[in-house]
Tab-separated table of C-alpha atoms in Angstrom:
chain	number	residue	atom	x	y	z
V	41	UNK	CA	27.656	126.011	120.031
V	42	UNK	CA	27.876	126.381	123.757
V	43	UNK	CA	27.532	123.596	126.293
V	44	UNK	CA	24.002	122.332	126.685
V	45	UNK	CA	21.850	123.611	129.503
V	46	UNK	CA	19.978	121.570	132.067
V	47	UNK	CA	18.073	118.524	130.888
V	48	UNK	CA	14.805	119.471	129.244
V	49	UNK	CA	16.055	122.773	127.852
V	50	UNK	CA	16.162	122.690	124.070
V	51	UNK	CA	19.331	123.596	122.218
V	52	UNK	CA	19.197	126.952	120.530
V	53	UNK	CA	20.687	128.557	117.458
V	54	UNK	CA	21.593	132.219	117.882
V	55	UNK	CA	24.250	134.751	117.079
V	56	UNK	CA	24.314	136.432	120.498
V	57	UNK	CA	26.448	135.124	123.328
V	58	UNK	CA	26.000	134.460	127.036
V	59	UNK	CA	28.854	135.098	129.459
V	60	UNK	CA	28.543	133.738	133.009
V	61	UNK	CA	30.929	134.987	135.697
V	62	UNK	CA	31.321	132.638	138.653
V	63	UNK	CA	33.710	131.813	141.446
V	64	UNK	CA	34.373	129.336	144.192
V	65	UNK	CA	34.100	131.882	147.003
V	66	UNK	CA	32.810	135.376	147.706
V	67	UNK	CA	34.841	138.572	147.762
V	68	UNK	CA	36.999	137.755	144.743
V	69	UNK	CA	35.711	140.475	142.411
V	70	UNK	CA	33.081	138.684	140.314
V	71	UNK	CA	30.731	141.670	140.249
V	72	UNK	CA	33.565	144.073	139.425
V	73	UNK	CA	34.588	141.859	136.503
V	74	UNK	CA	30.993	141.444	135.323
V	75	UNK	CA	30.183	145.152	135.462
V	76	UNK	CA	33.330	146.270	133.692
V	77	UNK	CA	33.182	143.581	131.006
V	78	UNK	CA	29.686	144.862	130.328
V	79	UNK	CA	31.053	148.392	129.983
V	80	UNK	CA	33.915	147.250	127.725
V	81	UNK	CA	31.649	145.318	125.363
V	82	UNK	CA	29.143	148.182	125.250
V	83	UNK	CA	31.946	150.640	124.487
V	84	UNK	CA	32.947	148.330	121.635
V	85	UNK	CA	29.541	148.902	120.065
V	86	UNK	CA	27.606	145.870	121.305
V	87	UNK	CA	24.230	145.843	123.040
V	88	UNK	CA	24.833	144.297	126.463
V	89	UNK	CA	22.434	143.136	129.157
V	90	UNK	CA	23.832	142.544	132.646
V	91	UNK	CA	21.812	140.198	134.859
V	92	UNK	CA	22.495	140.026	138.585
V	93	UNK	CA	21.981	136.297	139.098
V	94	UNK	CA	23.635	136.282	142.527
V	95	UNK	CA	20.514	134.864	144.096
V	96	UNK	CA	20.361	136.118	147.654
V	97	UNK	CA	23.343	138.498	147.478
V	98	UNK	CA	22.549	140.974	144.722
V	99	UNK	CA	24.820	144.025	144.498
V	100	UNK	CA	25.641	144.513	140.803
V	101	UNK	CA	23.586	147.718	140.652
V	102	UNK	CA	25.874	149.222	143.282
V	103	UNK	CA	28.971	148.516	141.161
V	104	UNK	CA	27.334	150.459	138.332
V	105	UNK	CA	26.201	153.403	140.423
V	106	UNK	CA	22.535	152.544	139.936
V	107	UNK	CA	20.249	153.158	142.886
V	108	UNK	CA	18.094	150.355	144.295
V	109	UNK	CA	15.844	149.592	141.296
V	110	UNK	CA	12.086	149.537	141.674
V	111	UNK	CA	11.858	146.407	139.512
V	112	UNK	CA	14.133	143.411	140.005
V	113	UNK	CA	14.459	139.751	139.126
V	114	UNK	CA	11.936	139.054	141.896
V	115	UNK	CA	9.244	140.860	139.932
V	116	UNK	CA	9.852	138.637	136.922
V	117	UNK	CA	9.982	135.423	138.934
V	118	UNK	CA	7.099	135.986	141.345
V	119	UNK	CA	5.061	139.071	140.576
V	120	UNK	CA	3.606	138.449	137.160
V	121	UNK	CA	6.003	140.342	134.910
V	122	UNK	CA	5.653	138.699	131.519
V	123	UNK	CA	9.183	139.268	130.217
V	124	UNK	CA	12.594	140.469	131.287
V	125	UNK	CA	12.298	143.700	129.324
V	126	UNK	CA	9.798	144.899	131.938
V	127	UNK	CA	12.435	144.793	134.683
V	128	UNK	CA	15.395	146.219	132.746
V	129	UNK	CA	16.878	149.523	133.889
V	130	UNK	CA	19.359	151.904	132.293
V	131	UNK	CA	22.907	152.034	133.626
V	132	UNK	CA	23.817	155.390	132.113
V	133	UNK	CA	26.333	153.666	129.834
V	134	UNK	CA	25.144	153.689	126.200
V	135	UNK	CA	24.250	150.177	125.069
V	136	UNK	CA	24.381	148.690	128.581
V	137	UNK	CA	21.226	147.662	130.474
V	138	UNK	CA	20.788	145.959	133.836
V	139	UNK	CA	18.396	143.536	135.463
V	140	UNK	CA	18.974	143.957	139.170
V	141	UNK	CA	19.075	140.960	141.449
V	142	UNK	CA	16.244	139.700	143.592
V	143	UNK	CA	15.950	141.596	146.872
V	144	UNK	CA	13.939	139.074	148.908
V	145	UNK	CA	17.127	137.192	149.634
V	146	UNK	CA	15.877	134.142	151.498
V	147	UNK	CA	13.336	133.140	148.837
V	148	UNK	CA	15.671	134.081	145.990
V	149	UNK	CA	18.565	132.059	147.329
V	150	UNK	CA	16.321	128.995	147.362
V	151	UNK	CA	14.873	129.379	143.882
V	152	UNK	CA	12.349	126.662	143.093
V	153	UNK	CA	12.922	124.315	140.175
V	154	UNK	CA	10.058	125.708	138.078
V	155	UNK	CA	11.249	129.270	138.663
V	156	UNK	CA	14.785	128.357	137.665
V	157	UNK	CA	13.557	126.661	134.493
V	158	UNK	CA	11.463	129.709	133.634
V	159	UNK	CA	14.440	132.027	134.056
V	160	UNK	CA	16.829	129.746	132.138
V	161	UNK	CA	14.424	129.435	129.217
V	162	UNK	CA	13.872	133.184	129.121
V	163	UNK	CA	17.584	133.943	129.206
V	164	UNK	CA	18.235	131.508	126.364
V	165	UNK	CA	15.533	133.107	124.237
V	166	UNK	CA	16.609	136.722	124.749
V	167	UNK	CA	16.926	138.784	121.573
V	168	UNK	CA	17.447	142.246	123.036
V	169	UNK	CA	21.229	142.058	123.451
V	170	UNK	CA	24.339	140.908	121.616
V	171	UNK	CA	25.885	139.860	124.921
V	172	UNK	CA	24.111	138.660	128.040
V	173	UNK	CA	26.359	138.721	131.131
V	174	UNK	CA	25.287	136.754	134.202
V	175	UNK	CA	26.882	137.753	137.497
V	176	UNK	CA	26.554	134.572	139.565
V	177	UNK	CA	26.680	133.901	143.263
V	178	UNK	CA	29.647	132.190	144.861
V	179	UNK	CA	29.788	128.475	145.488
V	180	UNK	CA	28.512	125.328	143.836
V	181	UNK	CA	24.762	125.202	144.366
V	182	UNK	CA	22.794	123.586	141.528
V	183	UNK	CA	21.237	126.971	140.726
V	184	UNK	CA	24.651	128.581	140.277
V	185	UNK	CA	26.058	125.664	138.271
V	186	UNK	CA	23.053	125.528	135.950
V	187	UNK	CA	23.361	129.214	135.098
V	188	UNK	CA	27.100	128.754	134.551
V	189	UNK	CA	26.532	125.820	132.204
V	190	UNK	CA	24.138	127.584	129.830
V	191	UNK	CA	26.844	130.125	128.978
V	192	UNK	CA	28.929	130.211	125.823
V	193	UNK	CA	31.764	131.595	127.937
V	194	UNK	CA	31.923	130.398	131.545
V	195	UNK	CA	34.356	132.762	133.275
V	196	UNK	CA	35.791	131.676	136.607
V	197	UNK	CA	37.353	134.441	138.707
V	198	UNK	CA	40.140	133.379	141.056
V	199	UNK	CA	42.559	135.175	143.354
V	200	UNK	CA	46.230	134.100	143.355
V	201	UNK	CA	45.851	132.603	146.842
V	202	UNK	CA	45.838	128.919	147.885
V	203	UNK	CA	42.304	129.015	149.333
V	204	UNK	CA	40.859	130.698	146.261
V	205	UNK	CA	42.651	128.331	143.880
V	206	UNK	CA	41.394	125.329	145.869
V	207	UNK	CA	37.834	126.650	145.763
V	208	UNK	CA	38.145	127.321	142.040
V	209	UNK	CA	39.136	123.698	141.388
V	210	UNK	CA	36.186	122.579	143.497
V	211	UNK	CA	33.880	124.785	141.430
V	212	UNK	CA	35.160	123.413	138.108
V	213	UNK	CA	34.888	119.825	139.293
V	214	UNK	CA	31.321	120.400	140.508
V	215	UNK	CA	30.397	122.086	137.222
V	216	UNK	CA	31.888	119.218	135.231
V	217	UNK	CA	29.937	116.566	137.115
V	218	UNK	CA	26.765	118.660	136.873
V	219	UNK	CA	27.349	118.807	133.112
V	220	UNK	CA	27.914	115.052	133.076
V	221	UNK	CA	24.673	114.524	134.989
V	222	UNK	CA	22.730	116.629	132.479
V	223	UNK	CA	24.313	114.862	129.499
V	224	UNK	CA	23.611	111.351	130.758
V	225	UNK	CA	19.978	112.298	131.400
V	226	UNK	CA	19.630	113.677	127.877
V	227	UNK	CA	20.841	110.476	126.246
V	228	UNK	CA	19.388	108.009	128.727
V	229	UNK	CA	22.754	106.538	129.718
V	230	UNK	CA	22.558	107.203	133.447
V	231	UNK	CA	23.286	103.603	134.380
V	232	UNK	CA	26.353	103.414	132.141
V	233	UNK	CA	27.854	106.636	133.448
V	234	UNK	CA	27.036	105.949	137.081
V	235	UNK	CA	28.623	102.536	136.691
V	236	UNK	CA	31.756	104.110	135.270
V	237	UNK	CA	31.997	106.661	138.057
V	238	UNK	CA	31.475	104.062	140.784
V	239	UNK	CA	34.090	101.642	139.449
V	240	UNK	CA	36.836	101.471	142.019
V	241	UNK	CA	39.421	99.819	139.816
V	242	UNK	CA	41.829	102.447	138.554
V	243	UNK	CA	40.230	105.272	140.523
V	244	UNK	CA	38.195	106.837	137.692
V	245	UNK	CA	38.339	110.593	137.773
V	246	UNK	CA	39.038	111.944	134.277
V	247	UNK	CA	36.848	112.536	131.263
V	248	UNK	CA	38.783	109.902	129.333
V	249	UNK	CA	38.332	107.337	132.112
V	250	UNK	CA	34.565	107.787	132.129
V	251	UNK	CA	34.252	107.668	128.342
V	252	UNK	CA	36.455	104.578	128.135
V	253	UNK	CA	34.265	102.731	130.613
V	254	UNK	CA	31.065	103.665	128.770
V	255	UNK	CA	32.643	102.695	125.420
V	256	UNK	CA	33.151	99.119	126.587
V	257	UNK	CA	29.379	98.660	126.796
V	258	UNK	CA	27.982	101.183	124.317
V	259	UNK	CA	30.435	102.646	121.748
V	260	UNK	CA	27.877	104.970	120.107
V	261	UNK	CA	26.806	106.393	123.464
V	262	UNK	CA	30.450	106.965	124.368
V	263	UNK	CA	30.981	109.023	121.219
V	264	UNK	CA	28.027	111.272	121.994
V	265	UNK	CA	29.136	111.636	125.588
V	266	UNK	CA	32.650	112.574	124.535
V	267	UNK	CA	31.403	115.214	122.098
V	268	UNK	CA	29.173	116.789	124.701
V	269	UNK	CA	31.781	116.890	127.440
V	270	UNK	CA	34.522	118.137	125.122
V	271	UNK	CA	32.494	121.361	124.870
V	272	UNK	CA	32.930	121.916	128.612
V	273	UNK	CA	35.638	124.591	128.766
V	274	UNK	CA	36.110	127.034	131.616
V	275	UNK	CA	37.862	130.359	131.051
V	276	UNK	CA	39.958	131.664	133.951
V	277	UNK	CA	40.412	135.271	135.045
V	278	UNK	CA	43.008	135.866	137.768
V	279	UNK	CA	42.141	138.960	139.788
V	280	UNK	CA	44.355	141.134	142.015
V	281	UNK	CA	47.692	139.830	140.756
V	282	UNK	CA	50.434	141.605	142.698
V	283	UNK	CA	53.547	139.901	141.301
V	284	UNK	CA	54.749	138.348	138.068
V	285	UNK	CA	54.293	134.945	139.706
V	286	UNK	CA	50.670	135.818	140.462
V	287	UNK	CA	50.091	136.515	136.769
V	288	UNK	CA	51.186	132.949	135.954
V	289	UNK	CA	48.672	131.303	138.300
V	290	UNK	CA	46.114	130.965	135.510
V	291	UNK	CA	48.513	129.124	133.213
V	292	UNK	CA	49.552	126.810	136.067
V	293	UNK	CA	45.901	125.983	136.813
V	294	UNK	CA	45.202	125.241	133.145
V	295	UNK	CA	48.150	122.856	133.021
V	296	UNK	CA	47.256	121.094	136.273
V	297	UNK	CA	43.591	120.641	135.336
V	298	UNK	CA	44.521	119.161	131.956
V	299	UNK	CA	47.026	116.790	133.557
V	300	UNK	CA	44.857	115.501	136.376
V	301	UNK	CA	41.363	115.675	134.905
V	302	UNK	CA	41.854	115.545	131.151
V	303	UNK	CA	39.856	118.690	130.366
V	304	UNK	CA	41.004	121.906	128.712
V	305	UNK	CA	40.704	125.344	130.281
V	306	UNK	CA	41.532	128.778	128.863
V	307	UNK	CA	43.594	131.389	130.681
V	308	UNK	CA	42.059	134.740	129.669
V	309	UNK	CA	44.669	136.687	131.597
V	310	UNK	CA	45.337	138.404	134.901
V	311	UNK	CA	44.144	141.699	136.319
V	312	UNK	CA	46.845	143.511	138.262
V	313	UNK	CA	46.078	144.663	141.781
V	314	UNK	CA	45.212	148.328	141.393
V	315	UNK	CA	44.093	150.827	144.030
V	316	UNK	CA	41.958	152.471	141.359
V	317	UNK	CA	39.708	149.412	141.354
V	318	UNK	CA	38.643	149.695	144.987
V	319	UNK	CA	38.470	153.487	144.752
V	320	UNK	CA	36.004	153.103	141.891
V	321	UNK	CA	33.977	150.559	143.868
V	322	UNK	CA	33.770	152.997	146.779
V	323	UNK	CA	32.540	155.679	144.384
V	324	UNK	CA	30.014	153.177	142.979
V	325	UNK	CA	31.392	153.561	139.475
V	326	UNK	CA	32.931	151.059	137.033
V	327	UNK	CA	36.697	151.526	136.964
V	328	UNK	CA	36.555	151.603	133.153
V	329	UNK	CA	34.486	154.779	133.451
V	330	UNK	CA	36.283	156.283	136.429
V	331	UNK	CA	39.891	155.498	135.421
V	332	UNK	CA	39.984	154.051	131.870
V	333	UNK	CA	43.783	154.328	131.637
V	334	UNK	CA	44.528	152.406	134.850
V	335	UNK	CA	46.312	149.011	134.745
V	336	UNK	CA	43.199	147.125	135.859
V	337	UNK	CA	41.109	148.854	133.180
V	338	UNK	CA	43.645	147.908	130.524
V	339	UNK	CA	43.533	144.315	131.759
V	340	UNK	CA	39.737	144.260	131.553
V	341	UNK	CA	39.901	145.616	128.002
V	342	UNK	CA	42.294	142.829	127.031
V	343	UNK	CA	39.951	140.186	128.444
V	344	UNK	CA	37.037	141.734	126.542
V	345	UNK	CA	39.157	141.672	123.383
V	346	UNK	CA	39.946	137.971	123.881
V	347	UNK	CA	36.272	137.137	124.302
V	348	UNK	CA	35.428	139.025	121.119
V	349	UNK	CA	38.210	137.190	119.327
V	350	UNK	CA	36.823	133.826	120.481
V	351	UNK	CA	33.501	134.872	118.949
V	352	UNK	CA	35.167	135.669	115.641
V	353	UNK	CA	35.039	139.435	116.134
V	354	UNK	CA	37.936	141.844	115.820
V	355	UNK	CA	39.779	142.088	119.168
V	356	UNK	CA	40.634	145.680	118.407
V	357	UNK	CA	36.941	146.566	118.546
V	358	UNK	CA	37.000	146.050	122.325
V	359	UNK	CA	39.317	149.025	122.805
V	360	UNK	CA	37.700	152.429	122.270
């Protein structure tokens, strides 16, 4: 079972999976990763729906070579479309559909609470795809974090650069505390958790610190809190690795996060810097379609295989 969504959203039982692709800053390749993971999973025989959830900066359709769609997320949110199927468009890749991002950027970037809840509920109830991939906007707005937290696999794209790594840590920390906020609201233990976080003695900052403080006053609540937060697990994808050292950035981040914050991450692997990637972007085609034998395409296939393996499916099925 994936991490719980925002407070008020019921848990769900389903066989399909949601993948959310986020990042601490723009320009790190989130849309490229989202589009090509969609292609890889579709090529492996799964029905995939890509959703451009970059509210205010939608461009996923461009990565797929799809022209500006007539129907977008805006039509579902504000113009009376009853369901997401009405705004889906074909990508030209068998098994892969797209819901293009909202075009009225100012309104979309400031999605209202009721609109967000409507979209979250609809995404959670989707039955048209085996995999739902959400291409998120950069940064740590509540909208972005809430979409990230409903996913079974929260993928965080990072470049092997100090600024990108720093922003990635900031994103994970914000997502963790957003998850904590949702969990405490669900169980009615806001006062206990807030008290733990505000305790100055010992400088509380890890999952274990917070749980230990809550346990002193309410052992049963602490157990529920620990179970919920243990499900919080970010999966890293390092993009544009140029050296062998760059390829090890993911493993170093996993180790550091576990040491300093007490939470596990997964390193899904690194994508080598490859000129074919930006050439494909310029041609408005997924690199897996344009150059399937390129190093970056092989790296994307390996990440798709790891995700399938985590879902109990044969990794080999991700490679055509």
